[in-house]
Tab-separated table of C-alpha atoms in Angstrom:
chain	number	residue	atom	x	y	z
A	203	UNK	CA	-35.159	-12.907	1.185
A	204	UNK	CA	-32.039	-12.398	-0.697
A	205	UNK	CA	-30.100	-15.257	-2.252
A	206	UNK	CA	-26.465	-16.329	-2.148
A	207	UNK	CA	-25.411	-14.376	-5.160
A	208	UNK	CA	-27.158	-11.271	-3.804
A	209	UNK	CA	-25.652	-11.484	-0.240
A	210	UNK	CA	-22.262	-11.926	-1.805
A	211	UNK	CA	-22.516	-8.896	-4.084
A	212	UNK	CA	-23.517	-7.102	-0.718
A	213	UNK	CA	-20.557	-8.442	1.109
A	214	UNK	CA	-18.382	-7.423	-1.479
A	215	UNK	CA	-19.726	-3.966	-1.914
A	216	UNK	CA	-19.605	-3.875	1.919
A	217	UNK	CA	-15.789	-3.848	1.410
A	218	UNK	CA	-15.669	-0.698	-0.632
A	219	UNK	CA	-18.611	1.538	0.669
A	220	UNK	CA	-20.442	1.548	4.002
A	221	UNK	CA	-23.975	-0.638	3.715
A	222	UNK	CA	-27.103	0.604	5.167
A	223	UNK	CA	-28.822	-0.835	8.515
A	224	UNK	CA	-30.999	-2.973	6.289
A	225	UNK	CA	-28.399	-4.421	4.137
A	226	UNK	CA	-26.189	-5.276	7.103
A	227	UNK	CA	-28.798	-6.997	8.957
A	228	UNK	CA	-29.711	-9.161	5.735
A	229	UNK	CA	-26.158	-10.254	5.591
A	230	UNK	CA	-25.914	-10.897	9.432
A	231	UNK	CA	-29.127	-13.123	9.246
A	232	UNK	CA	-28.137	-14.863	5.887
A	233	UNK	CA	-24.709	-15.786	7.325
A	234	UNK	CA	-26.280	-17.428	10.412
A	235	UNK	CA	-27.647	-20.045	8.377
A	236	UNK	CA	-25.316	-20.213	5.408
A	237	UNK	CA	-21.852	-21.578	5.776
A	238	UNK	CA	-20.715	-21.019	2.332
A	239	UNK	CA	-21.535	-17.357	2.590
A	240	UNK	CA	-19.960	-17.022	6.050
A	241	UNK	CA	-16.852	-18.429	4.412
A	242	UNK	CA	-17.231	-16.069	1.471
A	243	UNK	CA	-17.418	-13.179	4.126
A	244	UNK	CA	-14.415	-14.124	6.012
A	245	UNK	CA	-12.414	-14.922	3.075
A	246	UNK	CA	-13.014	-11.806	1.293
A	247	UNK	CA	-11.768	-9.885	4.532
A	248	UNK	CA	-8.639	-12.500	4.332
A	249	UNK	CA	-8.009	-11.722	0.666
A	250	UNK	CA	-8.223	-7.695	1.557
A	251	UNK	CA	-5.615	-8.213	4.106
A	252	UNK	CA	-3.561	-10.746	1.942
A	253	UNK	CA	-3.563	-7.811	-0.744
A	254	UNK	CA	-2.553	-5.262	1.291
A	255	UNK	CA	0.451	-7.319	2.806
A	256	UNK	CA	1.319	-8.301	-0.836
A	257	UNK	CA	1.548	-4.567	-1.664
A	258	UNK	CA	3.497	-3.854	1.328
A	259	UNK	CA	6.003	-6.414	0.444
A	260	UNK	CA	6.371	-4.846	-3.061
A	261	UNK	CA	7.062	-1.597	-1.690
A	262	UNK	CA	9.462	-2.624	1.239
A	263	UNK	CA	11.588	-4.547	-1.523
A	264	UNK	CA	12.110	-1.532	-3.291
A	265	UNK	CA	12.895	0.638	-0.119
A	266	UNK	CA	15.598	-1.776	0.734
A	267	UNK	CA	17.024	-1.876	-2.577
A	268	UNK	CA	17.563	2.013	-2.737
B	1010	UNK	CA	-12.222	30.707	16.367
B	1011	UNK	CA	-13.955	28.094	14.423
B	1012	UNK	CA	-14.539	30.429	11.761
B	1013	UNK	CA	-11.041	31.322	11.513
B	1014	UNK	CA	-9.803	27.976	11.195
B	1015	UNK	CA	-12.254	27.121	8.420
B	1016	UNK	CA	-11.091	30.003	6.751
B	1017	UNK	CA	-7.492	29.047	7.248
B	1018	UNK	CA	-8.283	25.737	5.344
B	1019	UNK	CA	-7.070	27.054	2.211
B	1020	UNK	CA	-5.161	24.473	0.378
B	1021	UNK	CA	-1.296	24.420	0.638
B	1022	UNK	CA	1.217	22.528	-0.897
B	1023	UNK	CA	3.873	21.584	1.102
B	1024	UNK	CA	6.534	18.825	0.977
B	1025	UNK	CA	4.935	17.051	3.762
B	1026	UNK	CA	1.234	17.091	1.929
B	1027	UNK	CA	3.203	15.861	-1.292
B	1028	UNK	CA	5.162	13.031	0.589
B	1029	UNK	CA	1.961	11.888	2.307
B	1030	UNK	CA	0.808	10.857	-1.396
B	1031	UNK	CA	3.969	9.137	-2.360
B	1032	UNK	CA	3.075	5.465	-1.411
B	1033	UNK	CA	-0.204	5.645	-3.450
B	1034	UNK	CA	1.322	7.160	-6.117
B	1035	UNK	CA	4.217	4.431	-6.195
B	1036	UNK	CA	1.806	1.857	-6.085
B	1037	UNK	CA	-0.240	2.941	-8.767
B	1038	UNK	CA	3.213	3.377	-10.922
B	1039	UNK	CA	4.079	0.134	-9.897
B	1040	UNK	CA	1.113	-1.715	-11.253
B	1041	UNK	CA	1.479	0.297	-14.315
B	1042	UNK	CA	5.096	0.077	-15.175
B	1043	UNK	CA	5.604	-3.427	-13.384
B	1044	UNK	CA	9.192	-2.160	-12.556
B	1045	UNK	CA	10.159	-0.709	-9.153
B	1046	UNK	CA	12.936	1.537	-10.413
B	1047	UNK	CA	10.963	3.047	-13.185
B	1048	UNK	CA	7.848	3.575	-10.886
B	1049	UNK	CA	10.050	5.201	-8.486
B	1050	UNK	CA	11.582	7.559	-11.331
B	1051	UNK	CA	8.028	8.346	-12.272
B	1052	UNK	CA	7.015	9.163	-8.954
B	1053	UNK	CA	9.802	11.529	-8.211
B	1054	UNK	CA	9.185	13.075	-11.394
B	1055	UNK	CA	5.759	13.602	-10.805
B	1056	UNK	CA	6.339	15.384	-7.003
B	1057	UNK	CA	8.955	17.179	-8.674
B	1058	UNK	CA	6.395	18.547	-11.220
B	1059	UNK	CA	3.713	18.921	-8.797
B	1060	UNK	CA	6.223	21.050	-6.532
B	1061	UNK	CA	7.028	23.259	-9.700
B	1062	UNK	CA	3.395	23.979	-10.793
B	1063	UNK	CA	1.941	24.075	-7.358
B	1064	UNK	CA	-0.011	27.178	-8.137
B	1065	UNK	CA	-1.924	25.301	-10.823
B	1066	UNK	CA	-3.415	22.974	-8.204
B	1067	UNK	CA	-6.729	23.896	-7.233
B	1068	UNK	CA	-7.789	22.397	-3.787
B	1069	UNK	CA	-6.642	19.787	-1.487
B	1070	UNK	CA	-9.899	17.419	-2.156
B	1071	UNK	CA	-8.637	16.618	-5.595
B	1072	UNK	CA	-4.772	16.341	-4.680
B	1073	UNK	CA	-4.629	12.754	-5.324
B	1074	UNK	CA	-6.419	13.078	-8.699
B	1075	UNK	CA	-4.227	15.853	-9.697
B	1076	UNK	CA	-1.090	13.802	-8.927
B	1077	UNK	CA	-2.220	10.732	-10.608
B	1078	UNK	CA	-3.102	13.046	-13.806
B	1079	UNK	CA	0.585	14.256	-13.556
B	1080	UNK	CA	2.031	10.753	-12.895
B	1081	UNK	CA	0.034	9.136	-16.037
B	1082	UNK	CA	1.861	11.964	-18.326
B	1083	UNK	CA	5.167	10.662	-16.709
B	1084	UNK	CA	4.176	7.031	-17.080
B	1085	UNK	CA	3.315	7.955	-20.895
B	1086	UNK	CA	6.767	9.782	-21.169
B	1087	UNK	CA	8.529	6.794	-19.825
B	1088	UNK	CA	7.130	4.368	-22.486
B	1089	UNK	CA	7.532	6.728	-25.194
B	1090	UNK	CA	11.393	6.974	-24.103
B	1091	UNK	CA	11.483	3.176	-24.022
B	1092	UNK	CA	10.555	3.320	-27.537
B	1093	UNK	CA	8.074	0.519	-26.747
B	1094	UNK	CA	5.425	-0.904	-29.251
B	1095	UNK	CA	2.219	0.997	-28.547
B	1096	UNK	CA	1.238	0.075	-25.281
B	1097	UNK	CA	-2.439	0.203	-24.974
B	1098	UNK	CA	-3.529	1.866	-21.545
B	1099	UNK	CA	-5.551	-0.803	-20.142
B	1100	UNK	CA	-6.808	1.687	-17.425
B	1101	UNK	CA	-8.715	3.763	-19.967
B	1102	UNK	CA	-11.161	0.818	-20.684
B	1103	UNK	CA	-14.583	1.982	-20.857
B	1104	UNK	CA	-16.992	-0.519	-19.688
B	1105	UNK	CA	-16.317	-3.767	-18.522
B	1106	UNK	CA	-18.711	-5.769	-20.495
B	1107	UNK	CA	-18.598	-9.821	-20.719
B	1108	UNK	CA	-19.240	-10.217	-17.038
B	1109	UNK	CA	-22.869	-10.770	-16.567
B	1110	UNK	CA	-22.747	-13.879	-18.877
B	1111	UNK	CA	-19.600	-14.945	-17.155
B	1112	UNK	CA	-21.004	-14.923	-13.519
B	1113	UNK	CA	-22.824	-18.009	-14.228
B	1114	UNK	CA	-20.792	-20.696	-13.006
B	1115	UNK	CA	-20.193	-19.420	-9.470
B	1116	UNK	CA	-24.059	-19.528	-8.887
B	1117	UNK	CA	-26.857	-21.624	-9.959
B	1118	UNK	CA	-29.921	-20.076	-11.744
B	1119	UNK	CA	-31.704	-19.534	-8.360
B	1120	UNK	CA	-28.919	-17.581	-6.954
B	1121	UNK	CA	-27.776	-20.458	-4.964
B	1122	UNK	CA	-24.053	-21.214	-4.662
B	1123	UNK	CA	-22.542	-23.541	-7.517
B	1124	UNK	CA	-19.918	-25.700	-5.364
B	1125	UNK	CA	-18.862	-22.561	-3.440
B	1126	UNK	CA	-16.393	-21.808	-0.396
B	1127	UNK	CA	-15.234	-24.364	1.829
B	1128	UNK	CA	-13.654	-23.420	5.055
B	1129	UNK	CA	-10.166	-22.666	4.999
B	1130	UNK	CA	-7.740	-24.283	7.809
B	1131	UNK	CA	-5.842	-21.587	9.234
B	1132	UNK	CA	-5.545	-18.783	6.489
B	1133	UNK	CA	-3.292	-16.587	9.084
B	1134	UNK	CA	-0.811	-19.312	8.939
B	1135	UNK	CA	-0.899	-18.949	5.023
B	1136	UNK	CA	0.601	-15.194	5.202
B	1137	UNK	CA	3.777	-16.276	6.696
B	1138	UNK	CA	4.723	-19.054	4.093
B	1139	UNK	CA	6.374	-17.805	0.892
B	1140	UNK	CA	4.876	-20.280	-1.269
B	1141	UNK	CA	1.700	-18.860	-0.493
B	1142	UNK	CA	2.644	-15.636	-1.840
B	1143	UNK	CA	3.644	-17.372	-5.126
B	1144	UNK	CA	0.126	-18.705	-5.314
B	1145	UNK	CA	-1.467	-15.651	-4.355
B	1146	UNK	CA	0.499	-13.563	-7.171
B	1147	UNK	CA	-0.282	-16.375	-9.685
B	1148	UNK	CA	-4.200	-16.011	-8.827
B	1149	UNK	CA	-3.929	-12.283	-9.094
B	1150	UNK	CA	-2.343	-12.526	-12.506
B	1151	UNK	CA	-4.954	-15.049	-13.565
B	1152	UNK	CA	-7.674	-12.193	-13.303
B	1153	UNK	CA	-8.734	-10.705	-16.756
B	1154	UNK	CA	-6.380	-7.744	-17.263
B	1155	UNK	CA	-9.144	-4.963	-16.898
B	1156	UNK	CA	-10.422	-6.706	-13.979
B	1157	UNK	CA	-7.097	-7.120	-12.365
B	1158	UNK	CA	-6.652	-3.494	-12.988
B	1159	UNK	CA	-9.599	-2.511	-10.987
B	1160	UNK	CA	-8.737	-5.051	-8.300
B	1161	UNK	CA	-5.111	-3.609	-7.875
B	1162	UNK	CA	-6.392	0.112	-7.844
B	1163	UNK	CA	-8.631	-0.425	-4.948
B	1164	UNK	CA	-6.673	-3.122	-2.779
B	1165	UNK	CA	-3.239	-2.744	-3.841
B	1166	UNK	CA	-2.743	0.870	-4.499
B	1167	UNK	CA	-5.464	1.688	-1.842
B	1168	UNK	CA	-7.750	4.232	-3.843
B	1169	UNK	CA	-11.257	4.714	-2.862
B	1170	UNK	CA	-14.128	2.854	-5.025
B	1171	UNK	CA	-15.099	6.446	-6.545
B	1172	UNK	CA	-11.253	6.997	-7.229
B	1173	UNK	CA	-11.030	3.827	-9.059
B	1174	UNK	CA	-14.250	4.678	-11.143
B	1175	UNK	CA	-12.639	8.019	-12.051
B	1176	UNK	CA	-9.218	6.491	-13.047
B	1177	UNK	CA	-10.651	3.817	-15.168
B	1178	UNK	CA	-13.797	5.642	-16.581
B	1179	UNK	CA	-15.966	2.662	-15.599
B	1180	UNK	CA	-19.519	3.265	-13.899
B	1181	UNK	CA	-20.549	2.623	-10.300
B	1182	UNK	CA	-22.508	-0.155	-11.417
B	1183	UNK	CA	-19.734	-1.857	-13.370
B	1184	UNK	CA	-17.276	-1.263	-10.664
B	1185	UNK	CA	-19.797	-3.448	-8.211
B	1186	UNK	CA	-19.891	-6.381	-10.571
B	1187	UNK	CA	-16.247	-6.200	-11.432
B	1188	UNK	CA	-15.055	-6.322	-7.849
B	1189	UNK	CA	-17.508	-8.996	-6.722
B	1190	UNK	CA	-16.379	-11.154	-9.625
B	1191	UNK	CA	-12.540	-10.696	-8.936
B	1192	UNK	CA	-13.286	-11.413	-5.473
B	1193	UNK	CA	-15.106	-14.722	-6.466
B	1194	UNK	CA	-12.121	-15.599	-8.749
B	1195	UNK	CA	-9.327	-15.147	-6.327
B	1196	UNK	CA	-11.209	-16.905	-3.759
B	1197	UNK	CA	-11.905	-20.028	-5.747
B	1198	UNK	CA	-8.442	-19.726	-7.072
B	1199	UNK	CA	-6.790	-19.561	-3.541
B	1200	UNK	CA	-9.336	-22.222	-2.456
B	1201	UNK	CA	-7.990	-24.635	-5.288
B	1202	UNK	CA	-4.401	-23.924	-5.244
B	1203	UNK	CA	-3.790	-23.522	-1.861
B	1204	UNK	CA	-6.143	-24.287	1.108
B	1205	UNK	CA	-7.465	-27.503	-0.520
B	1206	UNK	CA	-4.410	-28.828	-1.932
B	1207	UNK	CA	-2.115	-27.816	1.428
B	1208	UNK	CA	-4.682	-30.027	3.089
B	1209	UNK	CA	-3.967	-32.715	0.898
B	1210	UNK	CA	-0.315	-32.062	1.290
B	1211	UNK	CA	-0.750	-32.250	5.038
B	1212	UNK	CA	-2.569	-35.842	4.597
B	1213	UNK	CA	-0.042	-37.157	2.190
B	1214	UNK	CA	2.760	-36.160	4.895
B	1215	UNK	CA	0.988	-38.413	7.375
B	1216	UNK	CA	0.848	-41.058	5.037
C-alpha cells in the first residue's frame, strides 16, 4: 500500500503525464479512504486552473494595453 | 491517398504556424523579463528572426524548442541593451538539490500527512475575487526562485513536462520532485492565507 506522500507524488505526476492503470487505481482506492489526499487531489486541480487563469489575465492585460 | 498525405507532411513555416506559438513564447518571455512591453518586443523580434531564417528550421516537432532557443537570445540581447548587472540565468539551473531534506515538514516519517489539506469552501468563488489573485501571486512568488521557474514554465507558459526539463536542464526525477514540492507549497500557502482566513473573516463578520 502506498502512503500519503507516495499517493500525492502520483497525483502530482498525473497532472504532467498519463499514469498507468495500476497507478490510477491506487490513487482511487486511497482517496476513498483518505480525506486529506482527496483534498490534495482536488486542490492541485484547482491550482492548475488558477495558474492558467492567472496567465490568461497577464496575457489579456497586455493585449488591452496594445 | 494516405501515403501521399504522409509525404506532404514536410515542415513548412508559414505565418499561421508561427502565430500559433505566439502565446507560449509571450508567456515564456513574460516570466523571464517580468515586463509585458519588453516581452512583446522580444517575441516580435523572435518571430521576425524565425521568419527570416526559416530555411534553418529542421522540422515541426521541434518548432517550439527552436523558437524558444531564438527567444532566449533575444532576451539576452535585451538585458545587454539594458546594461543590467550580470543577470544570472535562473533557467540554466542544473539539478535542483535541497529538495529531499526540505520535504520532511509536509509528511511524517511514515509518509502520513503532517497536518495536511483541509477542505476548502467554494474554491470556484475565489477565482472571481480580486483579493484572491493578490494572494495567489504572493504564494507563487514565495516559491524558491528555481522551483517557481519550473512551475511557471509548466503551468503558466504551458510547456509539456519534457520541454520544461529540456529548457531548465533538470532530470525527469528532479522535475517530479520539484513539481510535487511546488504544489504542496502553493496549496499550503493558499490554504493559510486565503481559505482558512476567509472562513475566519466570514465568522468575524457574523459576530
